[in-house]
mmCIF file of C-alpha atoms and ligand atoms in Angstrom:
data_model
loop_
_atom_site.group_PDB
_atom_site.id
_atom_site.type_symbol
_atom_site.label_atom_id
_atom_site.label_comp_id
_atom_site.label_asym_id
_atom_site.label_seq_id
_atom_site.Cartn_x
_atom_site.Cartn_y
_atom_site.Cartn_z
ATOM 1 C CA UNK A 1 66.896 121.933 234.085
ATOM 2 C CA UNK A 2 69.956 120.357 235.755
ATOM 3 C CA UNK A 3 70.979 117.007 234.283
ATOM 4 C CA UNK A 4 70.164 113.999 236.446
ATOM 5 C CA UNK A 5 73.349 111.942 236.902
ATOM 6 C CA UNK A 6 73.119 108.290 235.899
ATOM 7 C CA UNK A 7 75.202 105.806 237.882
ATOM 8 C CA UNK A 8 75.600 102.048 237.445
ATOM 9 C CA UNK A 9 76.016 100.084 240.683
ATOM 10 C CA UNK A 10 77.108 96.480 240.318
ATOM 11 C CA UNK A 11 77.182 94.802 243.710
ATOM 12 C CA UNK A 12 75.584 92.974 246.580
ATOM 13 C CA UNK A 13 72.254 92.827 248.327
ATOM 14 C CA UNK A 14 71.962 91.443 251.886
ATOM 15 C CA UNK A 15 69.340 91.276 254.568
ATOM 16 C CA UNK A 16 70.827 92.791 257.717
ATOM 17 C CA UNK A 17 70.051 91.121 261.054
ATOM 18 C CA UNK A 18 71.123 93.656 263.645
ATOM 19 C CA UNK A 19 71.420 93.667 267.429
ATOM 20 C CA UNK A 20 72.502 96.614 269.512
ATOM 21 C CA UNK A 21 74.901 95.502 272.287
ATOM 22 C CA UNK A 22 76.357 97.299 275.322
ATOM 23 C CA UNK A 23 79.850 96.489 273.951
ATOM 24 C CA UNK A 24 81.208 94.363 271.106
ATOM 25 C CA UNK A 25 81.680 90.697 272.147
ATOM 26 C CA UNK A 26 85.181 89.284 272.673
ATOM 27 C CA UNK A 27 86.365 86.111 270.968
ATOM 28 C CA UNK A 28 84.243 83.139 272.105
ATOM 29 C CA UNK A 29 81.950 85.357 274.166
ATOM 30 C CA UNK A 30 78.138 85.483 274.096
ATOM 31 C CA UNK A 31 76.723 88.846 274.957
ATOM 32 C CA UNK A 32 73.105 89.875 275.570
ATOM 33 C CA UNK A 33 71.871 92.940 273.763
ATOM 34 C CA UNK A 34 68.849 94.440 272.092
ATOM 35 C CA UNK A 35 66.825 95.770 270.525
ATOM 36 C CA UNK A 36 66.971 93.573 267.415
ATOM 37 C CA UNK A 37 65.973 94.812 264.002
ATOM 38 C CA UNK A 38 66.077 93.552 260.451
ATOM 39 C CA UNK A 39 66.693 95.755 257.427
ATOM 40 C CA UNK A 40 67.888 95.894 253.859
ATOM 41 C CA UNK A 41 71.638 96.028 253.437
ATOM 42 C CA UNK A 42 74.523 94.863 251.294
ATOM 43 C CA UNK A 43 77.115 97.385 250.202
ATOM 44 C CA UNK A 44 75.914 97.472 246.591
ATOM 45 C CA UNK A 45 72.274 97.978 247.467
ATOM 46 C CA UNK A 46 73.058 100.511 250.212
ATOM 47 C CA UNK A 47 75.134 102.562 247.780
ATOM 48 C CA UNK A 48 72.389 102.341 245.146
ATOM 49 C CA UNK A 49 69.847 103.645 247.684
ATOM 50 C CA UNK A 50 72.215 106.399 248.800
ATOM 51 C CA UNK A 51 72.403 107.520 245.163
ATOM 52 C CA UNK A 52 68.665 107.285 244.511
ATOM 53 C CA UNK A 53 67.850 109.338 247.618
ATOM 54 C CA UNK A 54 70.247 112.067 246.491
ATOM 55 C CA UNK A 55 68.413 112.222 243.162
ATOM 56 C CA UNK A 56 70.475 110.049 240.796
ATOM 57 C CA UNK A 57 69.139 107.663 238.185
ATOM 58 C CA UNK A 58 70.488 104.265 239.277
ATOM 59 C CA UNK A 59 71.096 101.110 237.249
ATOM 60 C CA UNK A 60 71.491 98.375 239.876
ATOM 61 C CA UNK A 61 72.857 94.948 238.961
ATOM 62 C CA UNK A 62 72.418 92.722 242.027
ATOM 63 C CA UNK A 63 71.666 89.088 242.719
ATOM 64 C CA UNK A 64 69.141 87.799 245.286
ATOM 65 C CA UNK A 65 67.677 84.426 246.246
ATOM 66 C CA UNK A 66 64.256 83.152 245.208
ATOM 67 C CA UNK A 67 62.950 83.668 248.751
ATOM 68 C CA UNK A 68 60.996 86.218 250.780
ATOM 69 C CA UNK A 69 64.151 88.268 251.405
ATOM 70 C CA UNK A 70 64.704 88.511 247.644
ATOM 71 C CA UNK A 71 61.085 89.679 247.242
ATOM 72 C CA UNK A 72 61.763 92.341 249.889
ATOM 73 C CA UNK A 73 64.749 93.536 247.826
ATOM 74 C CA UNK A 74 62.554 93.985 244.749
ATOM 75 C CA UNK A 75 59.984 95.868 246.836
ATOM 76 C CA UNK A 76 62.690 98.109 248.322
ATOM 77 C CA UNK A 77 64.080 99.033 244.914
ATOM 78 C CA UNK A 78 60.587 99.839 243.606
ATOM 79 C CA UNK A 79 59.912 102.060 246.632
ATOM 80 C CA UNK A 80 63.238 103.865 246.175
ATOM 81 C CA UNK A 81 62.653 104.486 242.462
ATOM 82 C CA UNK A 82 65.351 102.051 241.304
ATOM 83 C CA UNK A 83 64.566 99.854 238.288
ATOM 84 C CA UNK A 84 64.374 96.130 239.058
ATOM 85 C CA UNK A 85 65.172 94.937 235.524
ATOM 86 C CA UNK A 86 68.709 93.916 236.531
ATOM 87 C CA UNK A 87 67.873 92.337 239.888
ATOM 88 C CA UNK A 88 68.750 88.696 239.224
ATOM 89 C CA UNK A 89 66.624 86.213 241.196
ATOM 90 C CA UNK A 90 68.493 82.902 241.682
ATOM 91 C CA UNK A 91 66.841 79.564 242.273
ATOM 92 C CA UNK A 92 68.800 77.401 244.696
ATOM 93 C CA UNK A 93 70.407 80.299 246.567
ATOM 94 C CA UNK A 94 69.359 82.169 249.673
ATOM 95 C CA UNK A 95 69.462 85.943 249.650
ATOM 96 C CA UNK A 96 72.684 87.254 251.198
ATOM 97 C CA UNK A 97 72.563 87.705 254.974
ATOM 98 C CA UNK A 98 74.610 89.968 257.218
ATOM 99 C CA UNK A 99 74.843 89.379 260.970
ATOM 100 C CA UNK A 100 75.626 92.696 262.619
ATOM 101 C CA UNK A 101 76.249 93.801 266.186
ATOM 102 C CA UNK A 102 76.394 97.510 266.961
ATOM 103 C CA UNK A 103 77.928 98.928 270.138
ATOM 104 C CA UNK A 104 75.232 101.204 271.548
ATOM 105 C CA UNK A 105 77.799 103.363 273.357
ATOM 106 C CA UNK A 106 79.677 104.540 270.257
ATOM 107 C CA UNK A 107 78.056 103.055 267.125
ATOM 108 C CA UNK A 108 81.002 100.743 266.288
ATOM 109 C CA UNK A 109 80.065 97.488 264.577
ATOM 110 C CA UNK A 110 81.129 93.968 263.687
ATOM 111 C CA UNK A 111 79.698 92.282 260.594
ATOM 112 C CA UNK A 112 79.776 88.701 259.281
ATOM 113 C CA UNK A 113 78.170 87.994 255.914
ATOM 114 C CA UNK A 114 76.748 84.852 254.306
ATOM 115 C CA UNK A 115 76.847 85.981 250.646
ATOM 116 C CA UNK A 116 74.353 83.419 249.262
ATOM 117 C CA UNK A 117 73.042 84.606 245.886
ATOM 118 C CA UNK A 118 75.683 87.353 245.698
ATOM 119 C CA UNK A 119 78.246 84.632 245.015
ATOM 120 C CA UNK A 120 76.273 83.591 241.920
ATOM 121 C CA UNK A 121 76.951 86.879 240.093
ATOM 122 C CA UNK A 122 79.058 86.234 236.979
ATOM 123 C CA UNK A 123 80.910 88.312 234.436
ATOM 124 C CA UNK A 124 78.265 87.272 231.905
ATOM 125 C CA UNK A 125 75.539 88.775 234.130
ATOM 126 C CA UNK A 126 77.387 92.074 234.077
ATOM 127 C CA UNK A 127 77.951 91.984 230.320
ATOM 128 C CA UNK A 128 74.253 91.195 229.784
ATOM 129 C CA UNK A 129 73.432 94.541 231.423
ATOM 130 C CA UNK A 130 75.588 96.513 228.932
ATOM 131 C CA UNK A 131 72.674 98.275 227.216
ATOM 132 C CA UNK A 132 71.367 99.541 230.578
ATOM 133 C CA UNK A 133 74.812 100.537 231.845
ATOM 134 C CA UNK A 134 75.761 102.422 228.653
ATOM 135 C CA UNK A 135 75.470 106.178 229.052
ATOM 136 C CA UNK A 136 76.193 106.108 232.797
ATOM 137 C CA UNK A 137 78.225 109.011 234.170
ATOM 138 C CA UNK A 138 80.099 106.633 236.416
ATOM 139 C CA UNK A 139 80.153 103.072 237.720
ATOM 140 C CA UNK A 140 80.295 102.245 241.433
ATOM 141 C CA UNK A 141 81.661 98.865 242.572
ATOM 142 C CA UNK A 142 82.436 97.075 245.838
ATOM 143 C CA UNK A 143 83.902 93.617 246.569
ATOM 144 C CA UNK A 144 80.930 91.667 247.971
ATOM 145 C CA UNK A 145 80.458 89.910 244.613
ATOM 146 C CA UNK A 146 82.949 87.510 242.990
ATOM 147 C CA UNK A 147 86.161 88.978 241.558
ATOM 148 C CA UNK A 148 85.388 87.852 237.938
ATOM 149 C CA UNK A 149 82.162 89.891 238.017
ATOM 150 C CA UNK A 150 84.082 92.913 239.324
ATOM 151 C CA UNK A 151 86.700 92.472 236.599
ATOM 152 C CA UNK A 152 84.023 92.172 233.906
ATOM 153 C CA UNK A 153 82.388 95.361 235.201
ATOM 154 C CA UNK A 154 85.681 97.291 235.150
ATOM 155 C CA UNK A 155 86.444 96.044 231.636
ATOM 156 C CA UNK A 156 82.932 96.934 230.443
ATOM 157 C CA UNK A 157 83.271 100.420 231.923
ATOM 158 C CA UNK A 158 86.584 100.767 230.075
ATOM 159 C CA UNK A 159 84.955 99.804 226.759
ATOM 160 C CA UNK A 160 82.048 102.198 227.362
ATOM 161 C CA UNK A 161 84.296 105.043 228.546
ATOM 162 C CA UNK A 162 82.711 105.164 232.019
ATOM 163 C CA UNK A 163 84.730 106.290 235.059
ATOM 164 C CA UNK A 164 84.974 103.624 237.766
ATOM 165 C CA UNK A 165 84.795 104.226 241.515
ATOM 166 C CA UNK A 166 85.868 101.066 243.362
ATOM 167 C CA UNK A 167 85.109 100.732 247.067
ATOM 168 C CA UNK A 168 87.382 97.768 247.930
ATOM 169 C CA UNK A 169 85.129 96.491 250.714
ATOM 170 C CA UNK A 170 85.347 93.939 252.111
ATOM 171 C CA UNK A 171 89.014 93.605 251.166
ATOM 172 C CA UNK A 172 89.902 90.794 248.811
ATOM 173 C CA UNK A 173 93.034 90.479 246.760
ATOM 174 C CA UNK A 174 92.600 91.775 243.222
ATOM 175 C CA UNK A 175 94.681 91.439 240.105
ATOM 176 C CA UNK A 176 97.077 94.413 240.441
ATOM 177 C CA UNK A 177 96.422 95.381 236.805
ATOM 178 C CA UNK A 178 92.836 96.275 237.736
ATOM 179 C CA UNK A 179 93.979 99.186 239.882
ATOM 180 C CA UNK A 180 95.237 100.955 236.768
ATOM 181 C CA UNK A 181 91.705 100.895 235.350
ATOM 182 C CA UNK A 182 90.112 102.431 238.454
ATOM 183 C CA UNK A 183 89.345 106.136 238.421
ATOM 184 C CA UNK A 184 88.915 106.525 242.189
ATOM 185 C CA UNK A 185 89.705 103.904 244.858
ATOM 186 C CA UNK A 186 87.854 104.426 248.163
ATOM 187 C CA UNK A 187 89.198 102.116 250.898
ATOM 188 C CA UNK A 188 88.637 102.697 254.594
ATOM 189 C CA UNK A 189 91.726 102.728 256.788
ATOM 190 C CA UNK A 190 91.667 98.920 257.319
ATOM 191 C CA UNK A 191 91.358 98.178 253.600
ATOM 192 C CA UNK A 192 94.029 100.749 252.722
ATOM 193 C CA UNK A 193 96.287 99.005 255.261
ATOM 194 C CA UNK A 194 95.650 95.595 253.706
ATOM 195 C CA UNK A 195 96.224 96.892 250.161
ATOM 196 C CA UNK A 196 99.481 98.672 251.000
ATOM 197 C CA UNK A 197 100.862 96.834 254.034
ATOM 198 C CA UNK A 198 100.993 100.176 255.881
ATOM 199 C CA UNK A 199 99.366 100.166 259.332
ATOM 200 C CA UNK A 200 97.201 103.301 259.436
ATOM 201 C CA UNK A 201 97.120 105.001 262.819
ATOM 202 C CA UNK A 202 97.269 108.632 261.719
ATOM 203 C CA UNK A 203 96.530 110.994 258.842
ATOM 204 C CA UNK A 204 100.273 110.881 258.029
ATOM 205 C CA UNK A 205 100.083 107.073 257.648
ATOM 206 C CA UNK A 206 96.986 107.487 255.453
ATOM 207 C CA UNK A 207 98.861 109.911 253.204
ATOM 208 C CA UNK A 208 101.701 107.372 252.825
ATOM 209 C CA UNK A 209 99.182 104.652 251.978
ATOM 210 C CA UNK A 210 97.450 106.921 249.460
ATOM 211 C CA UNK A 211 100.799 107.623 247.766
ATOM 212 C CA UNK A 212 101.471 103.890 247.554
ATOM 213 C CA UNK A 213 98.024 103.230 246.061
ATOM 214 C CA UNK A 214 98.623 105.997 243.478
ATOM 215 C CA UNK A 215 101.937 104.341 242.601
ATOM 216 C CA UNK A 216 99.979 101.125 241.896
ATOM 217 C CA UNK A 217 98.228 102.955 239.046
ATOM 218 C CA UNK A 218 95.025 104.409 240.564
ATOM 219 C CA UNK A 219 94.308 107.909 239.334
ATOM 220 C CA UNK A 220 92.801 109.049 242.634
ATOM 221 C CA UNK A 221 92.302 107.667 246.127
ATOM 222 C CA UNK A 222 89.991 108.680 248.943
ATOM 223 C CA UNK A 223 90.657 106.951 252.287
ATOM 224 C CA UNK A 224 87.883 107.146 254.877
ATOM 225 C CA UNK A 225 89.329 107.283 258.395
ATOM 226 C CA UNK A 226 86.217 106.845 260.553
ATOM 227 C CA UNK A 227 86.346 109.394 263.370
ATOM 228 C CA UNK A 228 89.467 110.973 261.824
ATOM 229 C CA UNK A 229 87.810 112.221 258.646
ATOM 230 C CA UNK A 230 88.922 111.603 255.076
ATOM 231 C CA UNK A 231 92.199 111.722 253.152
ATOM 232 C CA UNK A 232 91.865 112.754 249.494
ATOM 233 C CA UNK A 233 94.615 112.417 246.886
ATOM 234 C CA UNK A 234 94.892 112.704 243.114
ATOM 235 C CA UNK A 235 97.670 113.832 240.776
ATOM 236 C CA UNK A 236 96.972 117.478 241.650
ATOM 237 C CA UNK A 237 95.691 117.557 245.244
ATOM 238 C CA UNK A 238 96.224 115.964 248.606
ATOM 239 C CA UNK A 239 94.091 117.133 251.491
ATOM 240 C CA UNK A 240 92.603 115.969 254.781
ATOM 241 C CA UNK A 241 88.946 116.670 255.567
ATOM 242 C CA UNK A 242 88.078 116.623 259.270
ATOM 243 C CA UNK A 243 84.998 114.722 260.465
ATOM 244 C CA UNK A 244 81.697 116.467 261.162
ATOM 245 C CA UNK A 245 80.744 116.786 264.810
ATOM 246 C CA UNK A 246 77.555 114.706 265.030
ATOM 247 C CA UNK A 247 76.099 112.364 267.647
ATOM 248 C CA UNK A 248 76.989 108.866 266.437
ATOM 249 C CA UNK A 249 74.291 106.194 266.799
ATOM 250 C CA UNK A 250 75.353 103.502 264.290
ATOM 251 C CA UNK A 251 78.360 103.596 261.954
ATOM 252 C CA UNK A 252 77.156 100.621 259.859
ATOM 253 C CA UNK A 253 76.677 101.746 256.253
ATOM 254 C CA UNK A 254 78.574 105.025 256.729
ATOM 255 C CA UNK A 255 81.020 103.921 254.034
ATOM 256 C CA UNK A 256 78.111 103.147 251.723
ATOM 257 C CA UNK A 257 76.578 106.545 252.293
ATOM 258 C CA UNK A 258 80.010 108.075 251.607
ATOM 259 C CA UNK A 259 80.540 106.127 248.376
ATOM 260 C CA UNK A 260 77.045 106.779 247.024
ATOM 261 C CA UNK A 261 77.411 110.493 247.697
ATOM 262 C CA UNK A 262 80.920 110.574 246.218
ATOM 263 C CA UNK A 263 79.708 108.923 243.003
ATOM 264 C CA UNK A 264 76.726 111.289 242.845
ATOM 265 C CA UNK A 265 78.850 114.410 243.145
ATOM 266 C CA UNK A 266 81.582 113.162 240.789
ATOM 267 C CA UNK A 267 78.859 112.383 238.230
ATOM 268 C CA UNK A 268 77.552 115.944 238.751
ATOM 269 C CA UNK A 269 80.998 117.222 237.724
ATOM 270 C CA UNK A 270 82.355 118.299 241.141
ATOM 271 C CA UNK A 271 86.095 118.291 241.817
ATOM 272 C CA UNK A 272 87.423 115.335 243.825
ATOM 273 C CA UNK A 273 87.904 117.481 246.933
ATOM 274 C CA UNK A 274 84.386 118.987 246.779
ATOM 275 C CA UNK A 275 82.876 115.567 246.074
ATOM 276 C CA UNK A 276 84.684 114.092 249.085
ATOM 277 C CA UNK A 277 83.476 116.968 251.277
ATOM 278 C CA UNK A 278 79.894 116.316 250.169
ATOM 279 C CA UNK A 279 80.328 112.580 250.793
ATOM 280 C CA UNK A 280 81.844 113.284 254.219
ATOM 281 C CA UNK A 281 78.684 115.199 255.154
ATOM 282 C CA UNK A 282 76.391 112.455 253.778
ATOM 283 C CA UNK A 283 78.192 109.830 255.866
ATOM 284 C CA UNK A 284 77.916 112.076 258.939
ATOM 285 C CA UNK A 285 74.130 112.299 258.519
ATOM 286 C CA UNK A 286 73.885 108.515 258.100
ATOM 287 C CA UNK A 287 75.702 107.700 261.363
ATOM 288 C CA UNK A 288 73.150 109.648 263.371
ATOM 289 C CA UNK A 289 70.560 106.945 262.536
ATOM 290 C CA UNK A 290 70.227 103.215 262.994
ATOM 291 C CA UNK A 291 70.459 100.800 260.100
ATOM 292 C CA UNK A 292 72.084 100.954 256.684
ATOM 293 C CA UNK A 293 69.756 101.445 253.694
ATOM 294 C CA UNK A 294 67.240 103.067 256.039
ATOM 295 C CA UNK A 295 69.854 105.577 257.227
ATOM 296 C CA UNK A 296 70.820 106.955 253.795
ATOM 297 C CA UNK A 297 70.186 110.721 253.688
ATOM 298 C CA UNK A 298 68.349 112.843 251.135
ATOM 299 C CA UNK A 299 70.012 115.747 249.316
ATOM 300 C CA UNK A 300 68.481 118.480 251.487
ATOM 301 C CA UNK A 301 69.724 116.780 254.672
ATOM 302 C CA UNK A 302 73.306 116.653 253.379
ATOM 303 C CA UNK A 303 73.162 120.250 252.201
ATOM 304 C CA UNK A 304 71.771 121.340 255.577
ATOM 305 C CA UNK A 305 74.661 119.717 257.464
ATOM 306 C CA UNK A 306 77.199 121.277 255.086
ATOM 307 C CA UNK A 307 75.607 124.698 255.527
ATOM 308 C CA UNK A 308 75.571 124.295 259.318
ATOM 309 C CA UNK A 309 79.237 123.329 259.314
ATOM 310 C CA UNK A 310 80.200 126.200 257.047
ATOM 311 C CA UNK A 311 78.410 128.545 259.460
ATOM 312 C CA UNK A 312 80.201 127.140 262.490
ATOM 313 C CA UNK A 313 83.588 127.384 260.682
ATOM 314 C CA UNK A 314 82.943 131.042 259.975
ATOM 315 C CA UNK A 315 82.011 131.552 263.618
ATOM 316 C CA UNK A 316 85.191 129.932 264.905
ATOM 317 C CA UNK A 317 87.515 132.213 262.900
HETATM 318 O O1 RIB B 1 78.486 98.362 254.639
HETATM 319 C C1 RIB B 1 77.468 97.872 255.463
HETATM 320 C C2 RIB B 1 76.919 96.623 254.877
HETATM 321 O O2 RIB B 1 77.901 95.615 254.909
HETATM 322 C C3 RIB B 1 75.753 96.044 255.625
HETATM 323 O O3 RIB B 1 74.517 96.527 255.175
HETATM 324 C C4 RIB B 1 75.919 94.546 255.446
HETATM 325 O O4 RIB B 1 74.897 93.998 254.691
HETATM 326 C C5 RIB B 1 77.274 94.370 254.791
HETATM 327 O O5 RIB B 1 77.167 94.120 253.455
#
């Protein structure tokens, strides 16, 4: 029987409050939209759910408030088959909240977060989860929890010999030395621009940014370029994967779907390029649906899109 990959996700949980709008509001503008919906979100939790739906065993270390939204997080994890032993419930904090507007014409979004209990995550919380994290095939991190908790996680992974995938979202400045301890860095084009100072308008710019990130000590970098696909680089390869042609409904959480699927396939032993291709397909399935956690695809859906694309490539030759 194939081994089930085990992945540790240390990150955020948020409740997403979402409104579809006819276009994104300008500065100072109020815009009427609808419908409104509420769902589970947070980059850490979304990536954990992406992994669980693909079939991974997930160790999730997240922090929620002692409120109804925190209870909903526990319920969600139980329903998705994710253990709740490392969901930290904090008195005196509200569960993280994300205010999201989605442009109904093209799926683009704007997000503002109120981190709440996510900000209470400490390095000690991460270290306390060592016994659960040990034996993971990889560790998946984002930047919606405080930097000391991220640093503690990267250091713990180093001690345990676990490969780290860091999704530097949302961007915050990190100690440069941390980049040398990251196995794969997965910024989107905005984050790659902020890390490197290179404005990314094209695949060529993305390649330059990837080279600069490699020179900072990362062993591999995968830059997601929204509608322009994905740029993949490690010491051996550099390639550009085009986007899948799908009808986009909501791009929120596409990066989370991508990162969960990338970690899953890396943990399964795929090459970086094959893992990125799988993740590219997972993200494409997720943007065809509304919401974030709710939009994460199952393995058969990702495989079906990849098979359909392979067929259409053969046809176009
Ligand atoms: O990446 C999408 C996520 O970002 C949303 O679910 C929202 O909660 C924010 O964390």
